Amino acid sequence: MYFKRLTAALILTAATASAGSIAPRDGWAVHETAKPFDHLVADIKAAAKEQGLGVVTQAGPTGAAAARGITIPGNRVIGLFNNDFAVKILALSTAAMIEAPVRMYVTEEADGTATLSYKLPSHVFAPYSDEGGAELSGLAGQLDQRFALIAEKAQR
C-alpha cells in the first residue's frame, strides 16, 4: 500500500512539474513580459515577419504532454530565419548552417505571464568564425539586431 501511494505521489508531482524560470546566462537575452503565453507567441511571429524573418520551425511539448494527461506550463521554441541569410551564411561556412534557424524560446510563468529567451545569433555563430571570418560575424550581428527588434516589439 505504501508503494502505491508513493508511486501515485511521484506521478502527480511529475505531472505538474516545472523547472522554473530561465535565468540570465552568457550569450542569451532573457525578457520577462507581462503578456500571456499565447499572446507573446503570436506577437513574436508578427514581429519576426516585420523584420523579414520567417517562422521556419515550431515545437513545444505542452500539447503532447496534455494529451498524455500531464500538465506543464506553455513552452514553445520558434525557429526564425530567411533564405537571404541562409545563402550568405552557407557561402561562408557550410558547418554554420546547422545552427539555422536561430530559435526564440517562449516559456509560461506560474503567474500566467510569459518570458522570451534566445541565444544571441552572434553567440550561436561564434564557433564558426574561423571559417566565416568577419563577414559571418557581420551577418550574425545583423541577426542580433533583428532579434532585439523582434523582442522589443513583441513585448509591447
PDB file of C-alpha atoms in Angstrom:
ATOM      1  CA  MET A   1       0.000   0.000   0.000  1.00  0.00           C
ATOM      2  CA  TYR A   2       2.846   2.385   0.860  1.00  0.00           C
ATOM      3  CA  PHE A   3       4.459   1.908  -2.541  1.00  0.00           C
ATOM      4  CA  LYS A   4       1.161   2.518  -4.335  1.00  0.00           C
ATOM      5  CA  ARG A   5       0.747   5.853  -2.535  1.00  0.00           C
ATOM      6  CA  LEU A   6       4.383   6.778  -3.141  1.00  0.00           C
ATOM      7  CA  THR A   7       4.065   5.911  -6.829  1.00  0.00           C
ATOM      8  CA  ALA A   8       0.856   7.943  -7.126  1.00  0.00           C
ATOM      9  CA  ALA A   9       2.515  10.921  -5.403  1.00  0.00           C
ATOM     10  CA  LEU A  10       5.517  10.734  -7.723  1.00  0.00           C
ATOM     11  CA  ILE A  11       3.298  10.550 -10.809  1.00  0.00           C
ATOM     12  CA  LEU A  12       1.237  13.519  -9.642  1.00  0.00           C
ATOM     13  CA  THR A  13       4.400  15.511  -8.928  1.00  0.00           C
ATOM     14  CA  ALA A  14       5.843  14.674 -12.346  1.00  0.00           C
ATOM     15  CA  ALA A  15       2.547  15.540 -13.999  1.00  0.00           C
ATOM     16  CA  THR A  16       2.709  19.144 -12.792  1.00  0.00           C
ATOM     17  CA  ALA A  17       6.469  19.639 -12.552  1.00  0.00           C
ATOM     18  CA  SER A  18       8.267  22.684 -13.906  1.00  0.00           C
ATOM     19  CA  ALA A  19      11.947  23.523 -13.836  1.00  0.00           C
ATOM     20  CA  GLY A  20      11.191  27.197 -13.248  1.00  0.00           C
ATOM     21  CA  SER A  21      12.125  30.417 -14.967  1.00  0.00           C
ATOM     22  CA  ILE A  22      15.088  30.845 -17.265  1.00  0.00           C
ATOM     23  CA  ALA A  23      17.898  32.687 -15.541  1.00  0.00           C
ATOM     24  CA  PRO A  24      20.091  35.146 -17.427  1.00  0.00           C
ATOM     25  CA  ARG A  25      23.208  33.478 -18.819  1.00  0.00           C
ATOM     26  CA  ASP A  26      26.136  34.324 -21.068  1.00  0.00           C
ATOM     27  CA  GLY A  27      25.198  34.692 -24.720  1.00  0.00           C
ATOM     28  CA  TRP A  28      21.456  34.833 -24.040  1.00  0.00           C
ATOM     29  CA  ALA A  29      18.806  37.532 -23.957  1.00  0.00           C
ATOM     30  CA  VAL A  30      16.037  36.924 -21.420  1.00  0.00           C
ATOM     31  CA  HIS A  31      12.969  39.183 -21.419  1.00  0.00           C
ATOM     32  CA  GLU A  32      10.279  38.766 -18.797  1.00  0.00           C
ATOM     33  CA  THR A  33       6.974  40.137 -20.071  1.00  0.00           C
ATOM     34  CA  ALA A  34       3.524  40.890 -18.715  1.00  0.00           C
ATOM     35  CA  LYS A  35       1.915  39.098 -21.674  1.00  0.00           C
ATOM     36  CA  PRO A  36       0.120  35.770 -21.550  1.00  0.00           C
ATOM     37  CA  PHE A  37       1.903  32.902 -23.292  1.00  0.00           C
ATOM     38  CA  ASP A  38      -0.319  32.670 -26.386  1.00  0.00           C
ATOM     39  CA  HIS A  39      -0.231  36.416 -26.971  1.00  0.00           C
ATOM     40  CA  LEU A  40       3.555  36.545 -26.739  1.00  0.00           C
ATOM     41  CA  VAL A  41       3.901  33.675 -29.214  1.00  0.00           C
ATOM     42  CA  ALA A  42       1.600  35.439 -31.685  1.00  0.00           C
ATOM     43  CA  ASP A  43       3.373  38.773 -31.233  1.00  0.00           C
ATOM     44  CA  ILE A  44       6.795  37.202 -31.824  1.00  0.00           C
ATOM     45  CA  LYS A  45       5.582  35.710 -35.102  1.00  0.00           C
ATOM     46  CA  ALA A  46       4.155  39.060 -36.237  1.00  0.00           C
ATOM     47  CA  ALA A  47       7.296  40.964 -35.222  1.00  0.00           C
ATOM     48  CA  ALA A  48       9.531  38.413 -36.979  1.00  0.00           C
ATOM     49  CA  LYS A  49       7.600  38.921 -40.204  1.00  0.00           C
ATOM     50  CA  GLU A  50       8.082  42.693 -39.891  1.00  0.00           C
ATOM     51  CA  GLN A  51      11.838  42.059 -39.581  1.00  0.00           C
ATOM     52  CA  GLY A  52      11.895  39.923 -42.729  1.00  0.00           C
ATOM     53  CA  LEU A  53      12.311  36.618 -40.903  1.00  0.00           C
ATOM     54  CA  GLY A  54      10.015  33.680 -41.398  1.00  0.00           C
ATOM     55  CA  VAL A  55       8.877  31.101 -38.881  1.00  0.00           C
ATOM     56  CA  VAL A  56      10.757  28.070 -40.167  1.00  0.00           C
ATOM     57  CA  THR A  57      10.073  25.697 -37.263  1.00  0.00           C
ATOM     58  CA  GLN A  58       7.922  25.493 -34.151  1.00  0.00           C
ATOM     59  CA  ALA A  59       7.957  22.911 -31.415  1.00  0.00           C
ATOM     60  CA  GLY A  60       6.758  22.573 -27.878  1.00  0.00           C
ATOM     61  CA  PRO A  61       5.875  19.759 -25.511  1.00  0.00           C
ATOM     62  CA  THR A  62       2.811  21.356 -23.905  1.00  0.00           C
ATOM     63  CA  GLY A  63       0.112  19.949 -26.182  1.00  0.00           C
ATOM     64  CA  ALA A  64       1.616  16.457 -26.411  1.00  0.00           C
ATOM     65  CA  ALA A  65       2.057  16.369 -22.633  1.00  0.00           C
ATOM     66  CA  ALA A  66      -1.580  17.361 -22.152  1.00  0.00           C
ATOM     67  CA  ALA A  67      -2.625  14.526 -24.454  1.00  0.00           C
ATOM     68  CA  ARG A  68      -0.769  12.193 -22.087  1.00  0.00           C
ATOM     69  CA  GLY A  69      -2.523  13.681 -19.044  1.00  0.00           C
ATOM     70  CA  ILE A  70       0.470  15.732 -17.954  1.00  0.00           C
ATOM     71  CA  THR A  71       0.064  19.436 -17.255  1.00  0.00           C
ATOM     72  CA  ILE A  72       3.087  21.622 -17.933  1.00  0.00           C
ATOM     73  CA  PRO A  73       3.374  25.371 -18.477  1.00  0.00           C
ATOM     74  CA  GLY A  74       3.264  26.742 -22.018  1.00  0.00           C
ATOM     75  CA  ASN A  75       6.554  26.080 -23.783  1.00  0.00           C
ATOM     76  CA  ARG A  76       7.346  26.904 -27.429  1.00  0.00           C
ATOM     77  CA  VAL A  77      10.535  27.076 -29.472  1.00  0.00           C
ATOM     78  CA  ILE A  78      10.193  29.199 -32.609  1.00  0.00           C
ATOM     79  CA  GLY A  79      12.885  28.926 -35.289  1.00  0.00           C
ATOM     80  CA  LEU A  80      13.375  32.103 -37.337  1.00  0.00           C
ATOM     81  CA  PHE A  81      15.421  32.642 -40.483  1.00  0.00           C
ATOM     82  CA  ASN A  82      15.221  33.632 -44.137  1.00  0.00           C
ATOM     83  CA  ASN A  83      16.732  32.444 -47.383  1.00  0.00           C
ATOM     84  CA  ASP A  84      18.897  35.533 -47.859  1.00  0.00           C
ATOM     85  CA  PHE A  85      20.772  34.847 -44.611  1.00  0.00           C
ATOM     86  CA  ALA A  86      20.883  31.128 -45.408  1.00  0.00           C
ATOM     87  CA  VAL A  87      22.540  31.624 -48.790  1.00  0.00           C
ATOM     88  CA  LYS A  88      25.060  34.152 -47.444  1.00  0.00           C
ATOM     89  CA  ILE A  89      25.994  32.060 -44.409  1.00  0.00           C
ATOM     90  CA  LEU A  90      26.247  28.881 -46.451  1.00  0.00           C
ATOM     91  CA  ALA A  91      28.719  30.608 -48.771  1.00  0.00           C
ATOM     92  CA  LEU A  92      30.907  31.380 -45.749  1.00  0.00           C
ATOM     93  CA  SER A  93      30.629  28.186 -43.699  1.00  0.00           C
ATOM     94  CA  THR A  94      28.786  25.007 -44.585  1.00  0.00           C
ATOM     95  CA  ALA A  95      29.058  23.843 -40.973  1.00  0.00           C
ATOM     96  CA  ALA A  96      27.439  27.030 -39.625  1.00  0.00           C
ATOM     97  CA  MET A  97      24.156  26.213 -41.331  1.00  0.00           C
ATOM     98  CA  ILE A  98      23.469  23.542 -38.725  1.00  0.00           C
ATOM     99  CA  GLU A  99      22.539  26.455 -36.456  1.00  0.00           C
ATOM    100  CA  ALA A 100      19.741  27.647 -38.735  1.00  0.00           C
ATOM    101  CA  PRO A 101      17.061  28.505 -37.960  1.00  0.00           C
ATOM    102  CA  VAL A 102      18.020  30.536 -34.915  1.00  0.00           C
ATOM    103  CA  ARG A 103      15.479  29.994 -32.166  1.00  0.00           C
ATOM    104  CA  MET A 104      13.405  32.058 -29.779  1.00  0.00           C
ATOM    105  CA  TYR A 105      12.021  30.333 -26.702  1.00  0.00           C
ATOM    106  CA  VAL A 106       8.748  31.274 -25.008  1.00  0.00           C
ATOM    107  CA  THR A 107       8.017  29.910 -21.546  1.00  0.00           C
ATOM    108  CA  GLU A 108       4.923  30.388 -19.426  1.00  0.00           C
ATOM    109  CA  GLU A 109       5.440  31.504 -15.844  1.00  0.00           C
ATOM    110  CA  ALA A 110       3.426  30.421 -12.800  1.00  0.00           C
ATOM    111  CA  ASP A 111       1.623  33.788 -12.701  1.00  0.00           C
ATOM    112  CA  GLY A 112       0.342  33.389 -16.273  1.00  0.00           C
ATOM    113  CA  THR A 113       2.858  35.747 -17.879  1.00  0.00           C
ATOM    114  CA  ALA A 114       5.453  34.585 -20.379  1.00  0.00           C
ATOM    115  CA  THR A 115       9.191  35.001 -20.811  1.00  0.00           C
ATOM    116  CA  LEU A 116      11.010  35.335 -24.127  1.00  0.00           C
ATOM    117  CA  SER A 117      14.541  33.946 -24.228  1.00  0.00           C
ATOM    118  CA  TYR A 118      17.008  33.332 -27.010  1.00  0.00           C
ATOM    119  CA  LYS A 119      20.661  32.749 -27.657  1.00  0.00           C
ATOM    120  CA  LEU A 120      22.134  35.771 -29.388  1.00  0.00           C
ATOM    121  CA  PRO A 121      22.778  34.884 -33.033  1.00  0.00           C
ATOM    122  CA  SER A 122      26.339  36.209 -32.643  1.00  0.00           C
ATOM    123  CA  HIS A 123      26.811  33.671 -29.834  1.00  0.00           C
ATOM    124  CA  VAL A 124      25.241  30.880 -31.916  1.00  0.00           C
ATOM    125  CA  PHE A 125      27.504  31.503 -34.917  1.00  0.00           C
ATOM    126  CA  ALA A 126      30.695  32.353 -32.973  1.00  0.00           C
ATOM    127  CA  PRO A 127      32.127  28.795 -33.186  1.00  0.00           C
ATOM    128  CA  TYR A 128      32.274  29.171 -36.983  1.00  0.00           C
ATOM    129  CA  SER A 129      34.143  32.471 -37.084  1.00  0.00           C
ATOM    130  CA  ASP A 130      37.389  30.740 -38.108  1.00  0.00           C
ATOM    131  CA  GLU A 131      35.677  29.635 -41.318  1.00  0.00           C
ATOM    132  CA  GLY A 132      33.329  32.552 -41.926  1.00  0.00           C
ATOM    133  CA  GLY A 133      35.520  35.378 -40.654  1.00  0.00           C
ATOM    134  CA  ALA A 134      34.363  38.941 -40.231  1.00  0.00           C
ATOM    135  CA  GLU A 135      31.648  38.533 -42.845  1.00  0.00           C
ATOM    136  CA  LEU A 136      29.928  35.781 -40.850  1.00  0.00           C
ATOM    137  CA  SER A 137      30.297  37.835 -37.676  1.00  0.00           C
ATOM    138  CA  GLY A 138      28.682  40.757 -39.508  1.00  0.00           C
ATOM    139  CA  LEU A 139      25.717  38.651 -40.602  1.00  0.00           C
ATOM    140  CA  ALA A 140      25.313  37.333 -37.063  1.00  0.00           C
ATOM    141  CA  GLY A 141      25.391  40.935 -35.832  1.00  0.00           C
ATOM    142  CA  GLN A 142      22.601  41.819 -38.259  1.00  0.00           C
ATOM    143  CA  LEU A 143      20.590  38.919 -36.877  1.00  0.00           C
ATOM    144  CA  ASP A 144      21.309  40.159 -33.328  1.00  0.00           C
ATOM    145  CA  GLN A 145      19.739  43.483 -34.290  1.00  0.00           C
ATOM    146  CA  ARG A 146      16.690  41.865 -35.848  1.00  0.00           C
ATOM    147  CA  PHE A 147      16.181  39.563 -32.867  1.00  0.00           C
ATOM    148  CA  ALA A 148      16.451  42.526 -30.481  1.00  0.00           C
ATOM    149  CA  LEU A 149      13.839  44.414 -32.517  1.00  0.00           C
ATOM    150  CA  ILE A 150      11.564  41.366 -32.520  1.00  0.00           C
ATOM    151  CA  ALA A 151      11.900  41.069 -28.752  1.00  0.00           C
ATOM    152  CA  GLU A 152      11.247  44.785 -28.259  1.00  0.00           C
ATOM    153  CA  LYS A 153       8.164  44.772 -30.472  1.00  0.00           C
ATOM    154  CA  ALA A 154       6.776  41.526 -29.096  1.00  0.00           C
ATOM    155  CA  GLN A 155       6.992  42.793 -25.506  1.00  0.00           C
ATOM    156  CA  ARG A 156       4.831  45.873 -26.173  1.00  0.00           C
TER     157      ARG A 156
END
